[in-house]
Every structure is written in structure tokens, then in C-alpha cells.
Amino acid sequence: KAFAVDAGRFKLPFGREELTGETNLDFAYRSLAARVLSPGRDAGIMAHGRLLNRRAEYQVGYFARDGENSRTSQTVGGRDAVAARLVVSPFRGVADRLIAPLEIGVSVENSHLDNRLGVRGRTVLGDGIFFERLYMNGLRRRVGFDAGWESGPFSLSSEYVSVSEERRGMGFDGANLPGVDARAWSVAGTWALTGERKHGRLEPTHDLLRSGYGAIELAVRTEALGFDMASAPDTLAGYPTASTLLANADHATTVGVNWYMNHYVKLEADVVLESIADPARSPSPSTGGRFISTVFFLQFHF
């Protein structure tokens, strides 16, 4: 359809991986760009449709708040969120099967923070904090770019998300303070070692319950999430600025193996290597901010 309207509680139209369903994910945990910086679900109304012989797909909507990913028991996040997303398939329908599956997307989202806590820097598994939240007041703006490609047993995807949050009227005498900026990127690829065609999830050619071995897929992702703090208006000579004290980042690489036993059951095994730029604000300061996590995830699909 060229035009349709949905109302209810669903994901804001922002981010490639955040909008991917759980059963189609290649890793046990979503990327930092998706889980930390993208909005997630909320109540709202959205118009969407496909144009130009399905070469372009658009989504635009208004939401009461700006998603559950930045909301906790300590903050309700932003209000009055307006989000839009456009995905184009520039080579859809061409004879060359190598480039035909390419998709390119862009997303934007604006909301307003009323003296609320901002985005917090978390590690891949979400159990470590490397950048604490600050109180924000003013505009929160998200911008994202992404691309995806699937051909035969292979897939590639990449994403970049930036978030800027204002601190208007929060300084002495009501002056504006420098805002806080965060950005994340990820690049990922998969290879179905057993030869199945990649289209979201794999469908095993040889079902484990029918004298087969299922489908086996190798997945690799590298990513980073960084926070910058704007410099204070005045600093003393010889002392570090506020940005030197407060900036921090997490760089992570995930190597995983996915075993699709059959259409209904998938086992994911991931090894995550992370490195925090400031070890003192990492879950593992004694190892220089570097640590390894292992994840096993059993998923049922009906």
C-alpha cells in the first residue's frame, strides 16, 4: 500500500536493527546503537507506505514519549516525539542479483526533555555502566543511517546513530550549558556455513528432527558507543577540561555461531570482547577496561 495508518503501542520508526524482529536477529544482544541510542516502543500514531514499485518505504509518526530504551524507574524520558524513517532499495528489480538486495535507510527523531536524566552509557550485555546520565533540558535529537544486504548464504549490515541532548537554562543565572552528544556505529556480517539462503533467519535444509543436522551460521560484529561532554566555558590553564574528564567509549567485537536446529528452535553462542576507553569507569578496571563475556541463548520460534 502507498498509504496506511497505525495507532497503538509499537516501535518508533528509527534504526535498522531496533526494528528487526527478535527471531531475525543474528546475535543474542542487539547492537549498542540499537539498544542504547535508538528509541524503542511507545504509544502513538504512524503513517507508512511503499512507493516507486516498492523501491521506497516511508514511516512517519507522533508518539507521546520517545521510547522505552531511554526510560527507567528514575526517568520517563522525552515527550512529544516525532519520528520518521525512509528506506530505499535503489537496485530493486534489476537483473544483477548481487546488488539488487541492497537497502539504504535514514531515520530522524526529535523529542523534548523537561529536566530529565539523559542517555546512559551501557556495555553490550547492559550490566556495566561507563557513562553516567546527566540531567537534560531541551531538545533530544536522534539521527541514524543504515544499510543492509543479503545474497545467498551471506549478509552484511551497518548502522550509525547519533544523539544530541540540550541543557538549556541549567547553568548559573539560567545560562545554557553545553549539551551532551553520543554516537554509535556497528558493522556486522553473517555466513551460512551449511549453504542456506539468508533472508532474516535461516530455514534449515536438513531438519535436525528428520535425520539432519540443521543449519549453522557464523556471525561477526564490531561496534562502538561513545559519549562526549562539551568543554566548560572557562577552564584553568594546566587543568583538564570537562570533556577530558567526562568523555568515554566502549569498543566491542562479537563472534557468534547460530545453530538452527529446525524451523522452531535456534541456539545462539556469542563471545563478546569489550574495551572501555577509561578503565576507571569500566566494569573491569583491574584489566585496563578490557573484558570478555560469553552468552548462550536458546530461542523458540512459532
PDB file of C-alpha atoms in Angstrom:
ATOM      1  CA  LYS A   1       0.000   0.000   0.000  1.00  0.00           C
ATOM      2  CA  ALA A   2       1.088   3.550  -0.688  1.00  0.00           C
ATOM      3  CA  PHE A   3      -0.578   4.863   2.472  1.00  0.00           C
ATOM      4  CA  ALA A   4      -1.732   3.291   5.725  1.00  0.00           C
ATOM      5  CA  VAL A   5      -2.162   4.451   9.314  1.00  0.00           C
ATOM      6  CA  ASP A   6      -1.454   2.549  12.543  1.00  0.00           C
ATOM      7  CA  ALA A   7      -2.266   3.598  16.093  1.00  0.00           C
ATOM      8  CA  GLY A   8      -1.278   1.921  19.347  1.00  0.00           C
ATOM      9  CA  ARG A   9       1.937   0.937  21.074  1.00  0.00           C
ATOM     10  CA  PHE A  10       4.752  -0.083  18.748  1.00  0.00           C
ATOM     11  CA  LYS A  11       8.327   0.776  17.861  1.00  0.00           C
ATOM     12  CA  LEU A  12       9.139   4.280  16.742  1.00  0.00           C
ATOM     13  CA  PRO A  13      10.335   4.235  13.102  1.00  0.00           C
ATOM     14  CA  PHE A  14      14.027   4.531  13.874  1.00  0.00           C
ATOM     15  CA  GLY A  15      17.015   2.262  13.310  1.00  0.00           C
ATOM     16  CA  ARG A  16      17.504  -0.846  11.225  1.00  0.00           C
ATOM     17  CA  GLU A  17      18.403  -3.315  13.968  1.00  0.00           C
ATOM     18  CA  GLU A  18      15.979  -1.894  16.538  1.00  0.00           C
ATOM     19  CA  LEU A  19      13.130  -2.507  14.055  1.00  0.00           C
ATOM     20  CA  THR A  20      14.288  -6.077  13.324  1.00  0.00           C
ATOM     21  CA  GLY A  21      12.171  -8.754  14.997  1.00  0.00           C
ATOM     22  CA  GLU A  22      13.667 -10.902  17.754  1.00  0.00           C
ATOM     23  CA  THR A  23      13.596 -14.086  15.683  1.00  0.00           C
ATOM     24  CA  ASN A  24      15.561 -12.445  12.848  1.00  0.00           C
ATOM     25  CA  LEU A  25      18.437 -11.157  14.987  1.00  0.00           C
ATOM     26  CA  ASP A  26      21.892 -12.570  14.290  1.00  0.00           C
ATOM     27  CA  PHE A  27      23.188 -12.090  17.850  1.00  0.00           C
ATOM     28  CA  ALA A  28      21.824 -12.728  21.325  1.00  0.00           C
ATOM     29  CA  TYR A  29      22.004  -8.987  22.115  1.00  0.00           C
ATOM     30  CA  ARG A  30      21.165  -6.068  19.864  1.00  0.00           C
ATOM     31  CA  SER A  31      23.925  -3.639  18.942  1.00  0.00           C
ATOM     32  CA  LEU A  32      24.794  -0.695  21.173  1.00  0.00           C
ATOM     33  CA  ALA A  33      23.404   1.657  18.522  1.00  0.00           C
ATOM     34  CA  ALA A  34      20.053  -0.117  18.691  1.00  0.00           C
ATOM     35  CA  ARG A  35      19.720  -0.922  22.386  1.00  0.00           C
ATOM     36  CA  VAL A  36      21.187   2.249  23.916  1.00  0.00           C
ATOM     37  CA  LEU A  37      20.618   5.071  21.436  1.00  0.00           C
ATOM     38  CA  SER A  38      17.535   4.024  19.440  1.00  0.00           C
ATOM     39  CA  PRO A  39      14.110   4.824  20.969  1.00  0.00           C
ATOM     40  CA  GLY A  40      12.196   1.518  21.122  1.00  0.00           C
ATOM     41  CA  ARG A  41       8.437   1.222  21.714  1.00  0.00           C
ATOM     42  CA  ASP A  42       5.855   3.794  22.754  1.00  0.00           C
ATOM     43  CA  ALA A  43       2.250   4.833  22.217  1.00  0.00           C
ATOM     44  CA  GLY A  44       1.498   6.857  19.116  1.00  0.00           C
ATOM     45  CA  ILE A  45       0.112   7.102  15.608  1.00  0.00           C
ATOM     46  CA  MET A  46       2.075   6.466  12.419  1.00  0.00           C
ATOM     47  CA  ALA A  47       1.554   6.743   8.673  1.00  0.00           C
ATOM     48  CA  HIS A  48       3.513   4.430   6.393  1.00  0.00           C
ATOM     49  CA  GLY A  49       3.601   3.070   2.875  1.00  0.00           C
ATOM     50  CA  ARG A  50       5.614   1.847  -0.098  1.00  0.00           C
ATOM     51  CA  LEU A  51       6.250   3.837  -3.257  1.00  0.00           C
ATOM     52  CA  LEU A  52       8.005   3.583  -6.634  1.00  0.00           C
ATOM     53  CA  ASN A  53       7.246  -0.103  -7.177  1.00  0.00           C
ATOM     54  CA  ARG A  54       8.395  -0.900  -3.630  1.00  0.00           C
ATOM     55  CA  ARG A  55      11.742   0.804  -4.138  1.00  0.00           C
ATOM     56  CA  ALA A  56      10.996   3.209  -1.277  1.00  0.00           C
ATOM     57  CA  GLU A  57       9.305   2.688   2.082  1.00  0.00           C
ATOM     58  CA  TYR A  58       8.446   5.537   4.434  1.00  0.00           C
ATOM     59  CA  GLN A  59       7.226   5.807   8.033  1.00  0.00           C
ATOM     60  CA  VAL A  60       6.377   8.968   9.960  1.00  0.00           C
ATOM     61  CA  GLY A  61       4.615   9.301  13.299  1.00  0.00           C
ATOM     62  CA  TYR A  62       3.915  11.163  16.510  1.00  0.00           C
ATOM     63  CA  PHE A  63       4.394   9.455  19.891  1.00  0.00           C
ATOM     64  CA  ALA A  64       3.516  10.515  23.432  1.00  0.00           C
ATOM     65  CA  ARG A  65       7.055   9.759  24.630  1.00  0.00           C
ATOM     66  CA  ASP A  66      10.321   8.831  22.940  1.00  0.00           C
ATOM     67  CA  GLY A  67      10.590   5.119  23.606  1.00  0.00           C
ATOM     68  CA  GLU A  68      11.375   2.663  26.368  1.00  0.00           C
ATOM     69  CA  ASN A  69      15.106   2.273  25.691  1.00  0.00           C
ATOM     70  CA  SER A  70      15.972   5.542  27.438  1.00  0.00           C
ATOM     71  CA  ARG A  71      13.302   5.198  30.119  1.00  0.00           C
ATOM     72  CA  THR A  72      13.956   3.717  33.578  1.00  0.00           C
ATOM     73  CA  SER A  73      12.490   3.870  37.070  1.00  0.00           C
ATOM     74  CA  GLN A  74      14.416   7.138  37.505  1.00  0.00           C
ATOM     75  CA  THR A  75      13.371   8.941  34.328  1.00  0.00           C
ATOM     76  CA  VAL A  76      10.415   8.967  31.957  1.00  0.00           C
ATOM     77  CA  GLY A  77      12.492  10.144  29.000  1.00  0.00           C
ATOM     78  CA  GLY A  78      11.369  12.707  26.442  1.00  0.00           C
ATOM     79  CA  ARG A  79       7.870  13.767  25.460  1.00  0.00           C
ATOM     80  CA  ASP A  80       6.139  14.662  22.184  1.00  0.00           C
ATOM     81  CA  ALA A  81       8.347  12.558  19.941  1.00  0.00           C
ATOM     82  CA  VAL A  82       8.179  12.962  16.168  1.00  0.00           C
ATOM     83  CA  ALA A  83       9.984  10.263  14.196  1.00  0.00           C
ATOM     84  CA  ALA A  84      10.432   9.486  10.510  1.00  0.00           C
ATOM     85  CA  ARG A  85      12.257   6.837   8.506  1.00  0.00           C
ATOM     86  CA  LEU A  86      12.910   6.288   4.798  1.00  0.00           C
ATOM     87  CA  VAL A  87      14.329   3.090   3.307  1.00  0.00           C
ATOM     88  CA  VAL A  88      15.240   2.867  -0.372  1.00  0.00           C
ATOM     89  CA  SER A  89      16.159  -0.172  -2.461  1.00  0.00           C
ATOM     90  CA  PRO A  90      17.843   1.572  -5.407  1.00  0.00           C
ATOM     91  CA  PHE A  91      18.541  -1.608  -7.375  1.00  0.00           C
ATOM     92  CA  ARG A  92      15.327  -3.483  -6.689  1.00  0.00           C
ATOM     93  CA  GLY A  93      14.171  -5.345  -9.797  1.00  0.00           C
ATOM     94  CA  VAL A  94      17.480  -5.194 -11.674  1.00  0.00           C
ATOM     95  CA  ALA A  95      18.914  -8.341 -13.220  1.00  0.00           C
ATOM     96  CA  ASP A  96      22.110  -8.299 -11.173  1.00  0.00           C
ATOM     97  CA  ARG A  97      21.275 -10.395  -8.105  1.00  0.00           C
ATOM     98  CA  LEU A  98      24.408  -9.241  -6.322  1.00  0.00           C
ATOM     99  CA  ILE A  99      23.317  -5.603  -5.916  1.00  0.00           C
ATOM    100  CA  ALA A 100      19.529  -5.978  -6.081  1.00  0.00           C
ATOM    101  CA  PRO A 101      19.092  -6.732  -2.326  1.00  0.00           C
ATOM    102  CA  LEU A 102      20.866  -3.545  -1.156  1.00  0.00           C
ATOM    103  CA  GLU A 103      18.809  -1.362   1.210  1.00  0.00           C
ATOM    104  CA  ILE A 104      19.759   2.091   2.497  1.00  0.00           C
ATOM    105  CA  GLY A 105      17.904   3.803   5.336  1.00  0.00           C
ATOM    106  CA  VAL A 106      17.833   7.131   7.144  1.00  0.00           C
ATOM    107  CA  SER A 107      15.973   7.900  10.397  1.00  0.00           C
ATOM    108  CA  VAL A 108      15.328  11.045  12.436  1.00  0.00           C
ATOM    109  CA  GLU A 109      13.564  11.605  15.759  1.00  0.00           C
ATOM    110  CA  ASN A 110      13.016  14.703  17.891  1.00  0.00           C
ATOM    111  CA  SER A 111      11.591  14.892  21.406  1.00  0.00           C
ATOM    112  CA  HIS A 112      11.720  17.258  24.378  1.00  0.00           C
ATOM    113  CA  LEU A 113      13.292  16.669  27.789  1.00  0.00           C
ATOM    114  CA  ASP A 114      11.930  18.552  30.805  1.00  0.00           C
ATOM    115  CA  ASN A 115      14.815  18.444  33.286  1.00  0.00           C
ATOM    116  CA  ARG A 116      15.082  14.668  32.843  1.00  0.00           C
ATOM    117  CA  LEU A 117      18.011  12.292  33.037  1.00  0.00           C
ATOM    118  CA  GLY A 118      19.608  11.689  29.660  1.00  0.00           C
ATOM    119  CA  VAL A 119      21.011   8.622  27.923  1.00  0.00           C
ATOM    120  CA  ARG A 120      23.415   6.427  29.904  1.00  0.00           C
ATOM    121  CA  GLY A 121      26.402   4.542  28.511  1.00  0.00           C
ATOM    122  CA  ARG A 122      25.961   0.796  28.988  1.00  0.00           C
ATOM    123  CA  THR A 123      28.025  -2.189  27.895  1.00  0.00           C
ATOM    124  CA  VAL A 124      26.838  -4.795  25.384  1.00  0.00           C
ATOM    125  CA  LEU A 125      25.093  -7.005  27.953  1.00  0.00           C
ATOM    126  CA  GLY A 126      23.680  -3.953  29.726  1.00  0.00           C
ATOM    127  CA  ASP A 127      25.117  -4.840  33.139  1.00  0.00           C
ATOM    128  CA  GLY A 128      28.019  -2.371  33.092  1.00  0.00           C
ATOM    129  CA  ILE A 129      27.903   1.441  33.139  1.00  0.00           C
ATOM    130  CA  PHE A 130      30.716   3.524  31.640  1.00  0.00           C
ATOM    131  CA  PHE A 131      28.973   6.909  31.297  1.00  0.00           C
ATOM    132  CA  GLU A 132      26.511   8.130  33.903  1.00  0.00           C
ATOM    133  CA  ARG A 133      23.428  10.113  32.956  1.00  0.00           C
ATOM    134  CA  LEU A 134      23.158  13.853  33.462  1.00  0.00           C
ATOM    135  CA  TYR A 135      20.050  15.981  33.772  1.00  0.00           C
ATOM    136  CA  MET A 136      18.942  17.442  30.448  1.00  0.00           C
ATOM    137  CA  ASN A 137      16.521  20.174  29.476  1.00  0.00           C
ATOM    138  CA  GLY A 138      15.551  20.924  25.906  1.00  0.00           C
ATOM    139  CA  LEU A 139      15.683  19.107  22.587  1.00  0.00           C
ATOM    140  CA  ARG A 140      16.781  15.495  22.219  1.00  0.00           C
ATOM    141  CA  ARG A 141      17.589  14.695  18.601  1.00  0.00           C
ATOM    142  CA  ARG A 142      18.383  11.307  17.124  1.00  0.00           C
ATOM    143  CA  VAL A 143      19.753  10.797  13.604  1.00  0.00           C
ATOM    144  CA  GLY A 144      20.539   7.423  12.065  1.00  0.00           C
ATOM    145  CA  PHE A 145      21.913   5.982   8.825  1.00  0.00           C
ATOM    146  CA  ASP A 146      22.000   2.294   7.940  1.00  0.00           C
ATOM    147  CA  ALA A 147      22.480  -0.187   5.123  1.00  0.00           C
ATOM    148  CA  GLY A 148      21.762  -3.872   4.663  1.00  0.00           C
ATOM    149  CA  TRP A 149      22.478  -6.545   2.061  1.00  0.00           C
ATOM    150  CA  GLU A 150      21.655 -10.255   1.767  1.00  0.00           C
ATOM    151  CA  SER A 151      22.681 -12.582  -1.053  1.00  0.00           C
ATOM    152  CA  GLY A 152      22.794 -16.359  -0.983  1.00  0.00           C
ATOM    153  CA  PRO A 153      24.291 -17.536   2.337  1.00  0.00           C
ATOM    154  CA  PHE A 154      25.816 -14.126   3.135  1.00  0.00           C
ATOM    155  CA  SER A 155      24.626 -10.887   4.722  1.00  0.00           C
ATOM    156  CA  LEU A 156      26.174  -7.543   5.604  1.00  0.00           C
ATOM    157  CA  SER A 157      24.754  -4.667   7.620  1.00  0.00           C
ATOM    158  CA  SER A 158      25.969  -1.385   9.052  1.00  0.00           C
ATOM    159  CA  GLU A 159      24.457   1.378  11.141  1.00  0.00           C
ATOM    160  CA  TYR A 160      25.369   4.774  12.575  1.00  0.00           C
ATOM    161  CA  VAL A 161      23.291   6.600  15.213  1.00  0.00           C
ATOM    162  CA  SER A 162      23.924   9.934  16.903  1.00  0.00           C
ATOM    163  CA  VAL A 163      22.028  11.514  19.807  1.00  0.00           C
ATOM    164  CA  SER A 164      22.321  15.104  20.991  1.00  0.00           C
ATOM    165  CA  GLU A 165      20.706  16.387  24.200  1.00  0.00           C
ATOM    166  CA  GLU A 166      20.424  20.030  25.243  1.00  0.00           C
ATOM    167  CA  ARG A 167      20.926  21.558  28.691  1.00  0.00           C
ATOM    168  CA  ARG A 168      19.067  24.825  28.273  1.00  0.00           C
ATOM    169  CA  GLY A 169      18.838  27.168  31.243  1.00  0.00           C
ATOM    170  CA  MET A 170      20.704  24.795  33.561  1.00  0.00           C
ATOM    171  CA  GLY A 171      23.739  26.981  34.285  1.00  0.00           C
ATOM    172  CA  PHE A 172      24.308  29.842  36.690  1.00  0.00           C
ATOM    173  CA  ASP A 173      21.792  32.670  36.223  1.00  0.00           C
ATOM    174  CA  GLY A 174      19.826  30.471  33.824  1.00  0.00           C
ATOM    175  CA  ALA A 175      22.604  30.209  31.258  1.00  0.00           C
ATOM    176  CA  ASN A 176      22.657  27.355  28.762  1.00  0.00           C
ATOM    177  CA  LEU A 177      25.202  24.609  29.411  1.00  0.00           C
ATOM    178  CA  PRO A 178      26.943  22.656  26.642  1.00  0.00           C
ATOM    179  CA  GLY A 179      24.859  19.690  25.572  1.00  0.00           C
ATOM    180  CA  VAL A 180      25.860  16.037  25.607  1.00  0.00           C
ATOM    181  CA  ASP A 181      26.451  14.127  22.367  1.00  0.00           C
ATOM    182  CA  ALA A 182      26.584  10.362  21.896  1.00  0.00           C
ATOM    183  CA  ARG A 183      27.229   8.306  18.812  1.00  0.00           C
ATOM    184  CA  ALA A 184      27.394   4.629  17.955  1.00  0.00           C
ATOM    185  CA  TRP A 185      28.255   2.576  14.899  1.00  0.00           C
ATOM    186  CA  SER A 186      28.243  -1.099  14.026  1.00  0.00           C
ATOM    187  CA  VAL A 187      29.283  -3.327  11.125  1.00  0.00           C
ATOM    188  CA  ALA A 188      28.140  -6.956  11.009  1.00  0.00           C
ATOM    189  CA  GLY A 189      28.262  -9.918   8.669  1.00  0.00           C
ATOM    190  CA  THR A 190      26.957 -13.492   8.588  1.00  0.00           C
ATOM    191  CA  TRP A 191      27.715 -16.633   6.584  1.00  0.00           C
ATOM    192  CA  ALA A 192      25.513 -19.713   6.489  1.00  0.00           C
ATOM    193  CA  LEU A 193      28.176 -22.431   6.560  1.00  0.00           C
ATOM    194  CA  THR A 194      25.636 -25.060   5.550  1.00  0.00           C
ATOM    195  CA  GLY A 195      24.644 -23.099   2.432  1.00  0.00           C
ATOM    196  CA  GLU A 196      21.104 -21.971   3.220  1.00  0.00           C
ATOM    197  CA  ARG A 197      19.824 -18.742   1.692  1.00  0.00           C
ATOM    198  CA  LYS A 198      19.924 -15.822   4.114  1.00  0.00           C
ATOM    199  CA  HIS A 199      16.633 -13.957   4.435  1.00  0.00           C
ATOM    200  CA  GLY A 200      16.338 -12.775   8.015  1.00  0.00           C
ATOM    201  CA  ARG A 201      16.550 -16.126   9.765  1.00  0.00           C
ATOM    202  CA  LEU A 202      17.706 -19.341   8.109  1.00  0.00           C
ATOM    203  CA  GLU A 203      15.435 -22.218   7.180  1.00  0.00           C
ATOM    204  CA  PRO A 204      17.451 -25.457   7.620  1.00  0.00           C
ATOM    205  CA  THR A 205      17.654 -27.659   4.549  1.00  0.00           C
ATOM    206  CA  HIS A 206      18.303 -30.690   6.762  1.00  0.00           C
ATOM    207  CA  ASP A 207      15.997 -30.596   9.788  1.00  0.00           C
ATOM    208  CA  LEU A 208      17.581 -31.940  12.979  1.00  0.00           C
ATOM    209  CA  LEU A 209      14.422 -33.889  13.805  1.00  0.00           C
ATOM    210  CA  ARG A 210      14.423 -35.516  10.370  1.00  0.00           C
ATOM    211  CA  SER A 211      17.837 -37.197  10.398  1.00  0.00           C
ATOM    212  CA  GLY A 212      19.613 -33.926   9.560  1.00  0.00           C
ATOM    213  CA  TYR A 213      21.924 -31.528  11.386  1.00  0.00           C
ATOM    214  CA  GLY A 214      20.099 -28.229  10.981  1.00  0.00           C
ATOM    215  CA  ALA A 215      21.737 -25.034   9.710  1.00  0.00           C
ATOM    216  CA  ILE A 216      24.910 -23.454  11.085  1.00  0.00           C
ATOM    217  CA  GLU A 217      25.713 -19.764  10.704  1.00  0.00           C
ATOM    218  CA  LEU A 218      28.818 -17.752  11.587  1.00  0.00           C
ATOM    219  CA  ALA A 219      28.220 -14.140  12.693  1.00  0.00           C
ATOM    220  CA  VAL A 220      30.710 -11.347  13.423  1.00  0.00           C
ATOM    221  CA  ARG A 221      30.035  -7.788  14.589  1.00  0.00           C
ATOM    222  CA  THR A 222      32.284  -4.884  15.545  1.00  0.00           C
ATOM    223  CA  GLU A 223      30.844  -1.742  17.100  1.00  0.00           C
ATOM    224  CA  ALA A 224      31.458   1.253  19.321  1.00  0.00           C
ATOM    225  CA  LEU A 225      29.466   3.606  21.540  1.00  0.00           C
ATOM    226  CA  GLY A 226      30.981   6.903  22.648  1.00  0.00           C
ATOM    227  CA  PHE A 227      29.911   9.906  24.720  1.00  0.00           C
ATOM    228  CA  ASP A 228      31.387  13.398  24.528  1.00  0.00           C
ATOM    229  CA  MET A 229      30.939  16.118  27.112  1.00  0.00           C
ATOM    230  CA  ALA A 230      31.232  19.682  25.829  1.00  0.00           C
ATOM    231  CA  SER A 231      34.003  21.759  27.379  1.00  0.00           C
ATOM    232  CA  ALA A 232      33.110  24.121  30.184  1.00  0.00           C
ATOM    233  CA  PRO A 233      33.062  27.810  29.141  1.00  0.00           C
ATOM    234  CA  ASP A 234      36.020  28.625  31.430  1.00  0.00           C
ATOM    235  CA  THR A 235      38.907  26.386  32.462  1.00  0.00           C
ATOM    236  CA  LEU A 236      42.111  26.987  34.370  1.00  0.00           C
ATOM    237  CA  ALA A 237      45.361  26.727  32.474  1.00  0.00           C
ATOM    238  CA  GLY A 238      47.072  23.420  33.010  1.00  0.00           C
ATOM    239  CA  TYR A 239      43.956  21.589  34.181  1.00  0.00           C
ATOM    240  CA  PRO A 240      41.931  19.146  32.067  1.00  0.00           C
ATOM    241  CA  THR A 241      38.724  20.410  30.520  1.00  0.00           C
ATOM    242  CA  ALA A 242      35.318  18.934  31.259  1.00  0.00           C
ATOM    243  CA  SER A 243      35.417  16.978  28.007  1.00  0.00           C
ATOM    244  CA  THR A 244      38.689  15.310  29.046  1.00  0.00           C
ATOM    245  CA  LEU A 245      37.170  14.266  32.341  1.00  0.00           C
ATOM    246  CA  LEU A 246      33.802  13.046  31.112  1.00  0.00           C
ATOM    247  CA  ALA A 247      34.227  11.576  27.629  1.00  0.00           C
ATOM    248  CA  ASN A 248      34.196   7.773  27.441  1.00  0.00           C
ATOM    249  CA  ALA A 249      33.610   4.998  24.912  1.00  0.00           C
ATOM    250  CA  ASP A 250      33.069   1.263  24.593  1.00  0.00           C
ATOM    251  CA  HIS A 251      34.513  -0.719  21.670  1.00  0.00           C
ATOM    252  CA  ALA A 252      33.187  -4.253  21.254  1.00  0.00           C
ATOM    253  CA  THR A 253      33.614  -7.219  18.924  1.00  0.00           C
ATOM    254  CA  THR A 254      31.201 -10.146  18.962  1.00  0.00           C
ATOM    255  CA  VAL A 255      31.866 -13.526  17.343  1.00  0.00           C
ATOM    256  CA  GLY A 256      28.936 -15.905  17.301  1.00  0.00           C
ATOM    257  CA  VAL A 257      27.685 -19.224  15.988  1.00  0.00           C
ATOM    258  CA  ASN A 258      23.975 -19.769  15.379  1.00  0.00           C
ATOM    259  CA  TRP A 259      22.600 -23.299  15.178  1.00  0.00           C
ATOM    260  CA  TYR A 260      19.145 -23.536  13.630  1.00  0.00           C
ATOM    261  CA  MET A 261      18.047 -26.997  14.720  1.00  0.00           C
ATOM    262  CA  ASN A 262      14.813 -26.692  12.765  1.00  0.00           C
ATOM    263  CA  HIS A 263      12.220 -24.054  11.906  1.00  0.00           C
ATOM    264  CA  TYR A 264      11.270 -23.680  15.567  1.00  0.00           C
ATOM    265  CA  VAL A 265      14.490 -23.812  17.616  1.00  0.00           C
ATOM    266  CA  LYS A 266      17.728 -21.791  17.385  1.00  0.00           C
ATOM    267  CA  LEU A 267      20.755 -21.853  19.691  1.00  0.00           C
ATOM    268  CA  GLU A 268      22.995 -18.773  19.713  1.00  0.00           C
ATOM    269  CA  ALA A 269      26.505 -18.782  21.212  1.00  0.00           C
ATOM    270  CA  ASP A 270      28.338 -15.439  21.336  1.00  0.00           C
ATOM    271  CA  VAL A 271      31.715 -14.340  22.663  1.00  0.00           C
ATOM    272  CA  VAL A 272      31.919 -10.577  23.284  1.00  0.00           C
ATOM    273  CA  LEU A 273      35.239  -8.745  23.689  1.00  0.00           C
ATOM    274  CA  GLU A 274      34.877  -5.201  25.075  1.00  0.00           C
ATOM    275  CA  SER A 275      37.303  -2.392  25.819  1.00  0.00           C
ATOM    276  CA  ILE A 276      36.354   0.769  27.736  1.00  0.00           C
ATOM    277  CA  ALA A 277      38.421   3.879  26.951  1.00  0.00           C
ATOM    278  CA  ASP A 278      38.516   4.984  30.610  1.00  0.00           C
ATOM    279  CA  PRO A 279      39.275   1.831  32.636  1.00  0.00           C
ATOM    280  CA  ALA A 280      38.384   3.547  35.926  1.00  0.00           C
ATOM    281  CA  ARG A 281      34.776   3.799  34.748  1.00  0.00           C
ATOM    282  CA  SER A 282      34.553   0.258  33.405  1.00  0.00           C
ATOM    283  CA  PRO A 283      33.281  -2.975  34.971  1.00  0.00           C
ATOM    284  CA  SER A 284      36.868  -4.270  34.959  1.00  0.00           C
ATOM    285  CA  PRO A 285      39.375  -1.541  35.931  1.00  0.00           C
ATOM    286  CA  SER A 286      41.999  -4.085  37.030  1.00  0.00           C
ATOM    287  CA  THR A 287      42.359  -5.372  33.448  1.00  0.00           C
ATOM    288  CA  GLY A 288      42.617  -1.959  31.818  1.00  0.00           C
ATOM    289  CA  GLY A 289      38.928  -1.801  30.974  1.00  0.00           C
ATOM    290  CA  ARG A 290      39.059  -4.945  28.814  1.00  0.00           C
ATOM    291  CA  PHE A 291      36.824  -7.927  29.499  1.00  0.00           C
ATOM    292  CA  ILE A 292      35.179 -10.901  27.794  1.00  0.00           C
ATOM    293  CA  SER A 293      31.585 -12.125  28.076  1.00  0.00           C
ATOM    294  CA  THR A 294      30.095 -15.399  26.866  1.00  0.00           C
ATOM    295  CA  VAL A 295      26.406 -15.726  26.045  1.00  0.00           C
ATOM    296  CA  PHE A 296      24.265 -18.760  25.212  1.00  0.00           C
ATOM    297  CA  PHE A 297      20.715 -18.091  24.081  1.00  0.00           C
ATOM    298  CA  LEU A 298      18.033 -20.652  23.205  1.00  0.00           C
ATOM    299  CA  GLN A 299      15.186 -19.273  21.113  1.00  0.00           C
ATOM    300  CA  PHE A 300      11.853 -20.825  20.174  1.00  0.00           C
ATOM    301  CA  HIS A 301      10.006 -19.587  17.080  1.00  0.00           C
ATOM    302  CA  PHE A 302       6.362 -20.408  16.432  1.00  0.00           C
TER     303      PHE A 302
END
